[in-house]
PDB file of C-alpha atoms in Angstrom:
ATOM      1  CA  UNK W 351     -87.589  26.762-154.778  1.00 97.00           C
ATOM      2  CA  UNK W 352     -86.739  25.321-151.634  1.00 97.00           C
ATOM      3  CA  UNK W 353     -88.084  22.515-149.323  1.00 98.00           C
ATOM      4  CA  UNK W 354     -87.368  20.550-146.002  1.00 98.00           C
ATOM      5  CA  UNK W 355     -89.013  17.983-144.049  1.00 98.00           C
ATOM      6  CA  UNK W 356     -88.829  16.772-140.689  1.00 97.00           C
ATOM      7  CA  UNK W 357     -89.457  13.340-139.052  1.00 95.00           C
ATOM      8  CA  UNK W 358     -89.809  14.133-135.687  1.00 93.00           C
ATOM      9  CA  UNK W 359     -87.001  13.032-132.855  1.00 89.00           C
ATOM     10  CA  UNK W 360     -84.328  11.324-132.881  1.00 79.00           C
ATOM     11  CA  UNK W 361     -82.823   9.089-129.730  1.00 65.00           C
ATOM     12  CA  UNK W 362     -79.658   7.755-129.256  1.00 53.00           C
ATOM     13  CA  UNK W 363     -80.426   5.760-126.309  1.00 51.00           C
ATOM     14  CA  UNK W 364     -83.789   4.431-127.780  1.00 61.00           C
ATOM     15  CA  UNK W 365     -82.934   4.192-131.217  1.00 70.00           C
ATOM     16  CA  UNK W 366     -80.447   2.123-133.237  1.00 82.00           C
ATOM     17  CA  UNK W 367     -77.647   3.231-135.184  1.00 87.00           C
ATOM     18  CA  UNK W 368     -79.481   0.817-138.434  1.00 91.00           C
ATOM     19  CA  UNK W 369     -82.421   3.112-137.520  1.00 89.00           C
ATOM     20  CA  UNK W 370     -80.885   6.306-137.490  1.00 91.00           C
ATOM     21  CA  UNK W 371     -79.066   5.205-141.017  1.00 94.00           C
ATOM     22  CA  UNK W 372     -82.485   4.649-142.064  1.00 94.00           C
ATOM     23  CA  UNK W 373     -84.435   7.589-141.230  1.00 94.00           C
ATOM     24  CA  UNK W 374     -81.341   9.409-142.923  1.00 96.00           C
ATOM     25  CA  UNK W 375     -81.844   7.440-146.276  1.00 97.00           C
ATOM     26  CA  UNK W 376     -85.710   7.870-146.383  1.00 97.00           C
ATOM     27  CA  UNK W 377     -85.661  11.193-145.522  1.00 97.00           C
ATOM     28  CA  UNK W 378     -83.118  11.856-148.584  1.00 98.00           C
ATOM     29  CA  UNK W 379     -85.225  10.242-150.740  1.00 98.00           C
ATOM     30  CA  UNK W 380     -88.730  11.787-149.753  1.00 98.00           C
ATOM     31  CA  UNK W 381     -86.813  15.259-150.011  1.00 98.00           C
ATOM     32  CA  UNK W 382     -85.729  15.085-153.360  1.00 98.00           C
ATOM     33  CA  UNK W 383     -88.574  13.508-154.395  1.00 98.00           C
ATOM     34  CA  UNK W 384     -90.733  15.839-153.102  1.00 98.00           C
ATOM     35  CA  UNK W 385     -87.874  18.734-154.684  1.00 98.00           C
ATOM     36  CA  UNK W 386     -89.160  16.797-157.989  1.00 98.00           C
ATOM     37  CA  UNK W 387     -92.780  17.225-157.320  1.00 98.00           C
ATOM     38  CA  UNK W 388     -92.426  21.192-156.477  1.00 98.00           C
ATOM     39  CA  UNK W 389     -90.953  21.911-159.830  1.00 98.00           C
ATOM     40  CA  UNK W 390     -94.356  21.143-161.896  1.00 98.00           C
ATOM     41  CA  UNK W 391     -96.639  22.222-158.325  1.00 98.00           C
ATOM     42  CA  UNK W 392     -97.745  25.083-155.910  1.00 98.00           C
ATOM     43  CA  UNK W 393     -95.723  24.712-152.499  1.00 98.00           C
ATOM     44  CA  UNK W 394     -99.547  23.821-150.847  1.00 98.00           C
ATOM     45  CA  UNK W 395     -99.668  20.323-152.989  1.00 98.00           C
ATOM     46  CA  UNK W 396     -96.110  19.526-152.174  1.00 98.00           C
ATOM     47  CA  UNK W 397     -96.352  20.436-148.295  1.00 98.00           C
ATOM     48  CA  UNK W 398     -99.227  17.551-148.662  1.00 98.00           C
ATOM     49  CA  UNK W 399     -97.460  14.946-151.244  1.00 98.00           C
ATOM     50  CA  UNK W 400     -94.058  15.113-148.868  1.00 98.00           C
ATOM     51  CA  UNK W 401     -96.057  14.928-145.744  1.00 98.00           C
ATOM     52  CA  UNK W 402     -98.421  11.770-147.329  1.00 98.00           C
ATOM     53  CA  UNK W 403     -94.870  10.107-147.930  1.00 98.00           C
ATOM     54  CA  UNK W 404     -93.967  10.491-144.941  1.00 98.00           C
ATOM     55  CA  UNK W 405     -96.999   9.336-142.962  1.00 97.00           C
ATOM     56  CA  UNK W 406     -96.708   6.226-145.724  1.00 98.00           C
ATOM     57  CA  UNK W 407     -92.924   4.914-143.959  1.00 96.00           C
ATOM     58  CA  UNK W 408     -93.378   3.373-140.871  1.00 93.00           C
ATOM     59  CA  UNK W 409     -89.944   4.536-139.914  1.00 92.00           C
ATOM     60  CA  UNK W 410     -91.842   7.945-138.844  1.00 93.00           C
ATOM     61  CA  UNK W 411     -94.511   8.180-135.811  1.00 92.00           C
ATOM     62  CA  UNK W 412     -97.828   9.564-138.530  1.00 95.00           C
ATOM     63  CA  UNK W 413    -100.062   7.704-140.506  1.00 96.00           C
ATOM     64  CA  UNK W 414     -98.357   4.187-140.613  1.00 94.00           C
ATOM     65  CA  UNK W 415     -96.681   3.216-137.726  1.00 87.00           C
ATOM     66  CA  UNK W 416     -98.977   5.938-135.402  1.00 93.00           C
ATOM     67  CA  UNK W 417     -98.970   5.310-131.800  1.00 90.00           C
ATOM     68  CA  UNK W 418    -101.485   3.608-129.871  1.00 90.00           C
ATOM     69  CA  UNK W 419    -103.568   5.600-127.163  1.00 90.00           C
ATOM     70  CA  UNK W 420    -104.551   4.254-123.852  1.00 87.00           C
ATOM     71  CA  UNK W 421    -107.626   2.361-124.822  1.00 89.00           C
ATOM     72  CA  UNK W 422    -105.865   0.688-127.611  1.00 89.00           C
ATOM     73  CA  UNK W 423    -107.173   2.906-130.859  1.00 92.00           C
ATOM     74  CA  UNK W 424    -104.646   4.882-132.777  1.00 94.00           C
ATOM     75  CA  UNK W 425    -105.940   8.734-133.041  1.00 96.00           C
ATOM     76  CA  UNK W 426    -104.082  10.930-135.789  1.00 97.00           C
ATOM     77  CA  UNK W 427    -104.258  14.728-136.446  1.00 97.00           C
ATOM     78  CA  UNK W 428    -102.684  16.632-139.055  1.00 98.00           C
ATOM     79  CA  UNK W 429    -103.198  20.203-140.746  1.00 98.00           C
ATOM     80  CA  UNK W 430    -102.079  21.987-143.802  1.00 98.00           C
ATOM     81  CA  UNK W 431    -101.497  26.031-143.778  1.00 98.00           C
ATOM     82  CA  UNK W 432    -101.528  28.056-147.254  1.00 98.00           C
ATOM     83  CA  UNK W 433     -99.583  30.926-146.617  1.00 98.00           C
ATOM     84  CA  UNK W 434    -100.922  33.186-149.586  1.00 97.00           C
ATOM     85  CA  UNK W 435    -104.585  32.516-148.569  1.00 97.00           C
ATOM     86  CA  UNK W 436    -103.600  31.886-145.264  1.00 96.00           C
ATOM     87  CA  UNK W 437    -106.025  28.999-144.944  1.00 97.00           C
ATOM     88  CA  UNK W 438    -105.573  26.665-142.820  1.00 98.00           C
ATOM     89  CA  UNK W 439    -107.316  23.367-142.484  1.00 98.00           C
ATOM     90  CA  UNK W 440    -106.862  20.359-140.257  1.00 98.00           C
ATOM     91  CA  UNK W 441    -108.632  16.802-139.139  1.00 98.00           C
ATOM     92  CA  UNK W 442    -108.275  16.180-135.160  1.00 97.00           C
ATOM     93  CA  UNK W 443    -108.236  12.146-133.619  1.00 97.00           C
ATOM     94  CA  UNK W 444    -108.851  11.310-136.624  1.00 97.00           C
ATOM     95  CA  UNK W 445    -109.701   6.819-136.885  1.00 97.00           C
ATOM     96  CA  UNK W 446    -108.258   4.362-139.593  1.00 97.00           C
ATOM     97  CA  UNK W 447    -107.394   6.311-142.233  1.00 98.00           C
ATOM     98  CA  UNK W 448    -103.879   6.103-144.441  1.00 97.00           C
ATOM     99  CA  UNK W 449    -103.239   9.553-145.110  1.00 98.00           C
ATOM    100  CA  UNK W 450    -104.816  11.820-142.936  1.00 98.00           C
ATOM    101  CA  UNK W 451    -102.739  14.704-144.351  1.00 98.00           C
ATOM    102  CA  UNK W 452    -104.778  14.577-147.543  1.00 98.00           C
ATOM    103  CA  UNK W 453    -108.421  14.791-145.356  1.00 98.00           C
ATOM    104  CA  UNK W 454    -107.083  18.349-144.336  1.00 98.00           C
ATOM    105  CA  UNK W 455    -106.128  19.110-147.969  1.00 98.00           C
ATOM    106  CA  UNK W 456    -109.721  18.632-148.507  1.00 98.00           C
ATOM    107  CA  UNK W 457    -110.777  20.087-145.953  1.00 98.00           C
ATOM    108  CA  UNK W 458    -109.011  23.376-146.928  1.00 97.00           C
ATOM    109  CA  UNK W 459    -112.304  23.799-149.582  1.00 97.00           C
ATOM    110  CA  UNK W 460    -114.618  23.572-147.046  1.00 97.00           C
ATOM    111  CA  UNK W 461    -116.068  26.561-144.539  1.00 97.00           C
ATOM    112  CA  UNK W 462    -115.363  24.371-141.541  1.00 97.00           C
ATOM    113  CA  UNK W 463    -112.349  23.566-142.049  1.00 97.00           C
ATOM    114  CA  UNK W 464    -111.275  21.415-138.668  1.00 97.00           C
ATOM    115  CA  UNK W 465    -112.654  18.455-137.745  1.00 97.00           C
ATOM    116  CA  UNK W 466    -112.143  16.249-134.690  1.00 97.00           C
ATOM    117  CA  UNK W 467    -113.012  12.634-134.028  1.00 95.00           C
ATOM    118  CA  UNK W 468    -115.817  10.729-135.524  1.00 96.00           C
ATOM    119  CA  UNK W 469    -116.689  13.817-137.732  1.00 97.00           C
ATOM    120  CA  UNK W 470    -113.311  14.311-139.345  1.00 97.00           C
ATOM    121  CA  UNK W 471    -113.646  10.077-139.586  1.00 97.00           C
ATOM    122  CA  UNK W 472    -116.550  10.460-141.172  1.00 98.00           C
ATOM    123  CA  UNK W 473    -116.184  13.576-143.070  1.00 98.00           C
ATOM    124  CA  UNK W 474    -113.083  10.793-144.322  1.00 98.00           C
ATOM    125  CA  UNK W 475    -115.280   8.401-145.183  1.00 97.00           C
ATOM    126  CA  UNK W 476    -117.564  10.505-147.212  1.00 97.00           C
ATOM    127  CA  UNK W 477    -114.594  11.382-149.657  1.00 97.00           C
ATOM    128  CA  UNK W 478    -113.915   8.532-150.673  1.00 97.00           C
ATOM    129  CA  UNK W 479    -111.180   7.521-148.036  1.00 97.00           C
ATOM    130  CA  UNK W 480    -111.467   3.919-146.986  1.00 96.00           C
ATOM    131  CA  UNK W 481    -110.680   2.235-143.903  1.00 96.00           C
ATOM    132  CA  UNK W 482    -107.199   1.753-143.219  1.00 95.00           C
ATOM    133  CA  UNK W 483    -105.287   0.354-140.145  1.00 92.00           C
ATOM    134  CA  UNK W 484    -101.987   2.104-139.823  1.00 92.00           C
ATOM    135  CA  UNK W 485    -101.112  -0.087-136.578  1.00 90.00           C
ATOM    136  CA  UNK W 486     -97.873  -2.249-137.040  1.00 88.00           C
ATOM    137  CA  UNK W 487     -96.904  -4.899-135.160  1.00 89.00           C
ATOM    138  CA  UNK W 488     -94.081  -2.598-133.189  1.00 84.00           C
ATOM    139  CA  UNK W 489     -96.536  -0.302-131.932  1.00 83.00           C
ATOM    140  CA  UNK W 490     -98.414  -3.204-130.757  1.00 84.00           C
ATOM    141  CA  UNK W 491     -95.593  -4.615-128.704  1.00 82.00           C
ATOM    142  CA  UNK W 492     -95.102  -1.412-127.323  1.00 75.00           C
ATOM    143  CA  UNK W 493     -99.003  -1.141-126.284  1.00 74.00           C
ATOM    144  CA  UNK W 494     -98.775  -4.717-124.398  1.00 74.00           C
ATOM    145  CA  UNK W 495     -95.792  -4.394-122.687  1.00 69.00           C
ATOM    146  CA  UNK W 496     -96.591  -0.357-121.635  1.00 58.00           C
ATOM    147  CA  UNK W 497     -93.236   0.949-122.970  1.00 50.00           C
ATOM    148  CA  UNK W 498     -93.951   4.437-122.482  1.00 47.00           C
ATOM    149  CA  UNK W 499     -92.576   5.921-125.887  1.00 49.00           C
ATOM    150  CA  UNK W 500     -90.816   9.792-125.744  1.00 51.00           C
ATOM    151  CA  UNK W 501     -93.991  11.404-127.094  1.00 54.00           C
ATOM    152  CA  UNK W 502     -91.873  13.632-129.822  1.00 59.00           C
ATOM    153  CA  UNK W 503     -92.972  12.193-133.515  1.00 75.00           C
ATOM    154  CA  UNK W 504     -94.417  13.889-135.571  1.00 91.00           C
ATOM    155  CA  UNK W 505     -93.737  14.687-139.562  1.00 96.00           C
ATOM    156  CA  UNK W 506     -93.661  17.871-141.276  1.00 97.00           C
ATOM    157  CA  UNK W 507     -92.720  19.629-144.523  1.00 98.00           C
ATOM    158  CA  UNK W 508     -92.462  23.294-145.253  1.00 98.00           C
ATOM    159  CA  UNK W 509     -91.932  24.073-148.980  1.00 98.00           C
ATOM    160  CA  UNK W 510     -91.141  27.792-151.156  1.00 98.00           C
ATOM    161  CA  UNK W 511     -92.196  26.904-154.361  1.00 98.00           C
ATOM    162  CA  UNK W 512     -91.302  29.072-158.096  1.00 97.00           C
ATOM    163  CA  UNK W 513     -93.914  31.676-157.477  1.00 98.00           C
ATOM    164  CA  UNK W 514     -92.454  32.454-153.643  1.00 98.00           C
ATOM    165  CA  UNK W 515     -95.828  31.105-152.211  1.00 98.00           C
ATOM    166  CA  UNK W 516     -95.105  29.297-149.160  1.00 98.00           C
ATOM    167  CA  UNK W 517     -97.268  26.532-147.617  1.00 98.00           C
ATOM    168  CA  UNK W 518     -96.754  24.262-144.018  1.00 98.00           C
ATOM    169  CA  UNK W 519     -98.080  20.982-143.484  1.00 98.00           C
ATOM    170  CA  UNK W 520     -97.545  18.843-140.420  1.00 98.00           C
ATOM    171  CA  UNK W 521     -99.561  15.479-139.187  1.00 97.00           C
ATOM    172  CA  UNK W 522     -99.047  12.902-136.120  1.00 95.00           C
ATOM    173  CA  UNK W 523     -99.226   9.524-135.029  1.00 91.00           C
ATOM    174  CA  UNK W 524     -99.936  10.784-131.290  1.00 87.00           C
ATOM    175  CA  UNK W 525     -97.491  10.506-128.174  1.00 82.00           C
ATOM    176  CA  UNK W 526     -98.470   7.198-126.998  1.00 82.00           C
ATOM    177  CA  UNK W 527    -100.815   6.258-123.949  1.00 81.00           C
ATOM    178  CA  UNK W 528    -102.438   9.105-123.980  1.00 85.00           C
ATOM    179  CA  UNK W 529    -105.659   9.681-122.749  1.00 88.00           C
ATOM    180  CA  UNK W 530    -108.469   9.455-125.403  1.00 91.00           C
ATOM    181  CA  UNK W 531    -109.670  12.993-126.996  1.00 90.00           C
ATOM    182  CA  UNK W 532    -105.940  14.654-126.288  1.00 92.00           C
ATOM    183  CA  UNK W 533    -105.496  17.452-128.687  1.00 92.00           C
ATOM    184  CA  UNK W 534    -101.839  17.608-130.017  1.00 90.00           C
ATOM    185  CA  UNK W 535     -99.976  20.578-131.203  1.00 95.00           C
ATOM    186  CA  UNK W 536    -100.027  19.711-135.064  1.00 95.00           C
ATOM    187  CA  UNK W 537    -103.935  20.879-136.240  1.00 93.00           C
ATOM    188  CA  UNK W 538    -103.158  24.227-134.494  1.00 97.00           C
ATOM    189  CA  UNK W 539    -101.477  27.539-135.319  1.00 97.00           C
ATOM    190  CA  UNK W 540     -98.903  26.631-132.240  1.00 98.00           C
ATOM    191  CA  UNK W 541     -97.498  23.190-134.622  1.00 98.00           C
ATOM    192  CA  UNK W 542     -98.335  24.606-138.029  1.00 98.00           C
ATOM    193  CA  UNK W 543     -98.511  27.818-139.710  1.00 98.00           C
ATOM    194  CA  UNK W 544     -97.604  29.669-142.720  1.00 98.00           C
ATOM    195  CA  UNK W 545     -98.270  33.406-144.011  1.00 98.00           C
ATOM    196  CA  UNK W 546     -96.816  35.446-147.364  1.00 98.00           C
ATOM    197  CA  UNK W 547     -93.270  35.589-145.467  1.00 98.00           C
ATOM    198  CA  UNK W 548     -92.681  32.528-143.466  1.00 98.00           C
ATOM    199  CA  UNK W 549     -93.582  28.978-143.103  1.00 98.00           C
ATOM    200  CA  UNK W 550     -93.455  27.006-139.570  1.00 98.00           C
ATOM    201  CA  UNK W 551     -93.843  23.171-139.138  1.00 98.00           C
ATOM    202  CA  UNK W 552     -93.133  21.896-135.384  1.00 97.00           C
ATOM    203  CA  UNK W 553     -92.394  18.616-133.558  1.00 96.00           C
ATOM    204  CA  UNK W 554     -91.683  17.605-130.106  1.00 94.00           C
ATOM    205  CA  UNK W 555     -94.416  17.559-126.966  1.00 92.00           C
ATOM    206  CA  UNK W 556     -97.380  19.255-128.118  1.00 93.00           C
ATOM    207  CA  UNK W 557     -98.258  20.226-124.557  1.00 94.00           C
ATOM    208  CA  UNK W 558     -94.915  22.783-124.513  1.00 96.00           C
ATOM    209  CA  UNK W 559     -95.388  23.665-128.077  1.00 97.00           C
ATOM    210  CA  UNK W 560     -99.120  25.010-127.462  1.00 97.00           C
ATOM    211  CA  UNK W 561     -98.126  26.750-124.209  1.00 97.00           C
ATOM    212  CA  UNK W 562     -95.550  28.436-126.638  1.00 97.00           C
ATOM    213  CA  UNK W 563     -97.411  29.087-129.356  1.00 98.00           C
ATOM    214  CA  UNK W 564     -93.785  28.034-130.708  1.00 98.00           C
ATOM    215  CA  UNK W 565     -95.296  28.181-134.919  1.00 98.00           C
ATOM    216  CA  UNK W 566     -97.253  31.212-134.776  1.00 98.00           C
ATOM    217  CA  UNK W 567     -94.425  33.323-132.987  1.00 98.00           C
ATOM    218  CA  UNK W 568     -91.755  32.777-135.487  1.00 98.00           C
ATOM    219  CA  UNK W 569     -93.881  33.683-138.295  1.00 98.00           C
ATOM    220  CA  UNK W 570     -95.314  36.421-136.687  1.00 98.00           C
ATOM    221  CA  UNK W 571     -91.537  37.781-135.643  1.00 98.00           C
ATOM    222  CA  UNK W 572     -90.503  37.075-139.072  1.00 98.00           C
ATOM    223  CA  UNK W 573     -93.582  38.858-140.695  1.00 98.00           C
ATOM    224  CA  UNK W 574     -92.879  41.909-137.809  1.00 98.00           C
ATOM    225  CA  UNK W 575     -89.284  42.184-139.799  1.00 98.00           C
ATOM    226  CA  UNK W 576     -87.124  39.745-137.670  1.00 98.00           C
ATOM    227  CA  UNK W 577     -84.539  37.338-139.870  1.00 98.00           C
ATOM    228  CA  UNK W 578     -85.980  34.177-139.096  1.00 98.00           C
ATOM    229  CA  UNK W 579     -82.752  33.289-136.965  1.00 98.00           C
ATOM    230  CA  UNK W 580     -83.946  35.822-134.720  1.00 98.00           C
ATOM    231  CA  UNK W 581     -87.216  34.541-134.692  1.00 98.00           C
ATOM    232  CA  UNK W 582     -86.160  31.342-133.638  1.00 98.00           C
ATOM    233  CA  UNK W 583     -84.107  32.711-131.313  1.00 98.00           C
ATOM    234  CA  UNK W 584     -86.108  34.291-129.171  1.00 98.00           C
ATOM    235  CA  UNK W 585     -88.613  31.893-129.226  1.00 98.00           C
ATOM    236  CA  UNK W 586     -87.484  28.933-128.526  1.00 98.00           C
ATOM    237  CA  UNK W 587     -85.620  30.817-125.414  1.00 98.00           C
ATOM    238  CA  UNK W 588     -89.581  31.424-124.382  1.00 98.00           C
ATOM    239  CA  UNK W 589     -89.141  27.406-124.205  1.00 97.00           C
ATOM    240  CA  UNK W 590     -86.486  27.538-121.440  1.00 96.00           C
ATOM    241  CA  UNK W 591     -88.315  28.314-118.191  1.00 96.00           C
ATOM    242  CA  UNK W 592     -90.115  25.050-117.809  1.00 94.00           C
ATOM    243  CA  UNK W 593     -87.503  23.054-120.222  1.00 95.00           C
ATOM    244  CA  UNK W 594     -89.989  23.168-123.374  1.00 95.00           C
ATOM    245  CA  UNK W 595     -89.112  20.036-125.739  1.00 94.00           C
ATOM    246  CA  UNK W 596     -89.953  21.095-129.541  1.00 96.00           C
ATOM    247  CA  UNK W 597     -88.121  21.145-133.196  1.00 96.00           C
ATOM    248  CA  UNK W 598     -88.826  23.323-135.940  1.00 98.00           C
ATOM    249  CA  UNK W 599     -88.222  23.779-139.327  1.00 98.00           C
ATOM    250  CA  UNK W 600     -89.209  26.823-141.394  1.00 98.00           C
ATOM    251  CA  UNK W 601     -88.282  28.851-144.547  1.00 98.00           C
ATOM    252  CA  UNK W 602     -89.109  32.324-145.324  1.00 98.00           C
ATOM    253  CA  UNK W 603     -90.246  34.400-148.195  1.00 98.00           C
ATOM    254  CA  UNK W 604     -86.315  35.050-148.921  1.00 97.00           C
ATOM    255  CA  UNK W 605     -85.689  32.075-149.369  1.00 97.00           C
ATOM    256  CA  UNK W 606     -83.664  31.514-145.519  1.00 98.00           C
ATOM    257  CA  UNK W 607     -84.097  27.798-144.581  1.00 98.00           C
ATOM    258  CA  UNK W 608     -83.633  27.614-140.184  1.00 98.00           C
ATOM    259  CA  UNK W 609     -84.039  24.689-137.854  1.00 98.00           C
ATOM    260  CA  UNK W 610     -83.743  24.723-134.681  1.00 97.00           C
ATOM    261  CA  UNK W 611     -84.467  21.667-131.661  1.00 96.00           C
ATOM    262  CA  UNK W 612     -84.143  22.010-128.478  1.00 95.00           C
ATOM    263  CA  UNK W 613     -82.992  18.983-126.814  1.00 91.00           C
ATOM    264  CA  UNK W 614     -81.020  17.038-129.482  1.00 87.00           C
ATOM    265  CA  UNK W 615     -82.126  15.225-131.994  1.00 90.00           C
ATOM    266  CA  UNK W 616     -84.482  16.398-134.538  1.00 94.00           C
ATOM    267  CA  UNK W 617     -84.448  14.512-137.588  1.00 95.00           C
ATOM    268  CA  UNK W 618     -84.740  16.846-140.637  1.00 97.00           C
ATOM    269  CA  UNK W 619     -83.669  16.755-144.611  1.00 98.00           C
ATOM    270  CA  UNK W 620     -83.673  20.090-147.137  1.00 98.00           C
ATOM    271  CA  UNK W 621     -83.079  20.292-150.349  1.00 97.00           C
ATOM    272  CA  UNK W 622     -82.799  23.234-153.062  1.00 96.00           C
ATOM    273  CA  UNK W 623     -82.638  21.145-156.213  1.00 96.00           C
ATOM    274  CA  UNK W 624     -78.450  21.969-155.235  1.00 96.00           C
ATOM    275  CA  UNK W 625     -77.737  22.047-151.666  1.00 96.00           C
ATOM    276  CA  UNK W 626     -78.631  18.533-149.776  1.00 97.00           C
ATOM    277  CA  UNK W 627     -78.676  18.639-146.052  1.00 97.00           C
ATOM    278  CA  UNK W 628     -79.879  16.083-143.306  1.00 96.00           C
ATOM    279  CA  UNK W 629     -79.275  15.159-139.530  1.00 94.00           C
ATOM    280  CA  UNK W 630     -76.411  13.675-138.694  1.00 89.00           C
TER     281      UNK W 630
END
């Protein structure tokens, strides 16, 4: 069984050192809690219960503490990939709702299986999901006095569980002041995907991701019987040419956990029930 999460980036020059301490110690504790949950659970529900803990800390830029868009509304998207089935489901701009990680979940039983804007609010709504303002008072400043925020957050968890299924689940607060109906990276096969031998959750600016296809390749090298360090390899040196800013995490059927950012820093935590690792 193994398991990592990531929280998107992390800024020296924007962020505090009490921040960065803090990110570390939250993303140690959703990690091993999340290790906890996989034991008794298929890696699908624990890609979903880590990535609902991690929209739930406003430390990280999904669900609670999302960013506000241009006309003021906060807009969240998130997906979920099943490797074995290789379903995947997702909810696009979705409106005021906690966890919008566990709408895809749903979704995931359903034979339309992405929603966007007032449907996937609705569709919300319908199952039981009640309104919910994930707006904090930070984001808020930010909004009034225009502080144009890096655009790179974004959570994600990839998980192996005892049966060697493998499952991807990623979801987003937005980039900030972005136009209204912008479609990010993370409810698409470019920000999250998963098959039988490799799982692939991204982070960074959706627009480079997407023109990468950055998720999809890796797995696809890694299915095509590249080691997943080669996968990574080559494509994130497909980034290059016009600078592409994205992070990644990933494990593969074997058991191989890889990340890989690049422009420094993503923040990440894995754990194997032995071996604890996080960004430094």
């Amino acid at each position: 069984m193994k398991l990592i999460i990531h929280g998107g980036f992390f800024s020296e020059s924007s962020t505090n050192h009490e921040t960065k301490i803090a990110k570390q110690n939250a993303l140690e504790r959703i990690v091993k809690d999340s290790f906890e949950f996989l034991k008794e659970h298929a890696a699908l529900e624990t890609v979903v219960y880590a990535v609902s803990l991690l929209e739930d800390d406003e430390l990280f830029n999904a669900g609670i503490g999302s960013q506000i868009q241009s006309d003021g509304k906060i807009r969240m998207s998130a997906a979920v990939m099943d490797g074995e089935s290789q379903k995947m489901s997702g909810v696009i701009n979705i409106e005021e709702v906690k966890n919008p990680i566990k709408v895809a979940h749903i979704l995931m039983q359903y034979d339309d299986r992405v929603l966007g804007g007032s449907g996937a609010t609705n569709f919300a709504r319908q199952h039981g999901f009640e309104s919910f303002s994930t707006e904090i008072p930070q984001r808020r400043t930010e909004y009034e006095n225009k502080l144009k925020a890096l655009g790179t957050g974004t959570v994600g968890c990839v998980a192996l569980d005892q049966n060697g299924k493998i499952a991807a689940a990623t979801s987003t607060g937005g980039k900030g002041f972005e136009i209204p109906g912008r479609i990010s990276d993370s409810a698409t096969v470019a920000g999250n995907y998963a098959n039988a031998f490799c799982g692939v959750s991204l982070t960074g600016v959706g627009e480079d991701i997407v023109s990468n296809a950055t998720a999809a390749k890796i797995v696809t090298r890694v299915t095509d019987g590249f080691s997943i360090q080669e996968a990574f390899t080559k494509t994130f040196t497909e980034l290059k040419p016009y600078d592409g800013f994205a992070g990644a995490i990933a494990i593969d059927n074997k058991g191989n956990i890889y990340h890989q950012d690049s422009h420094p820093s993503m923040v990440f935590a894995s754990f194997d029930g032995d071996k604890f690792e996080v960004f430094e």
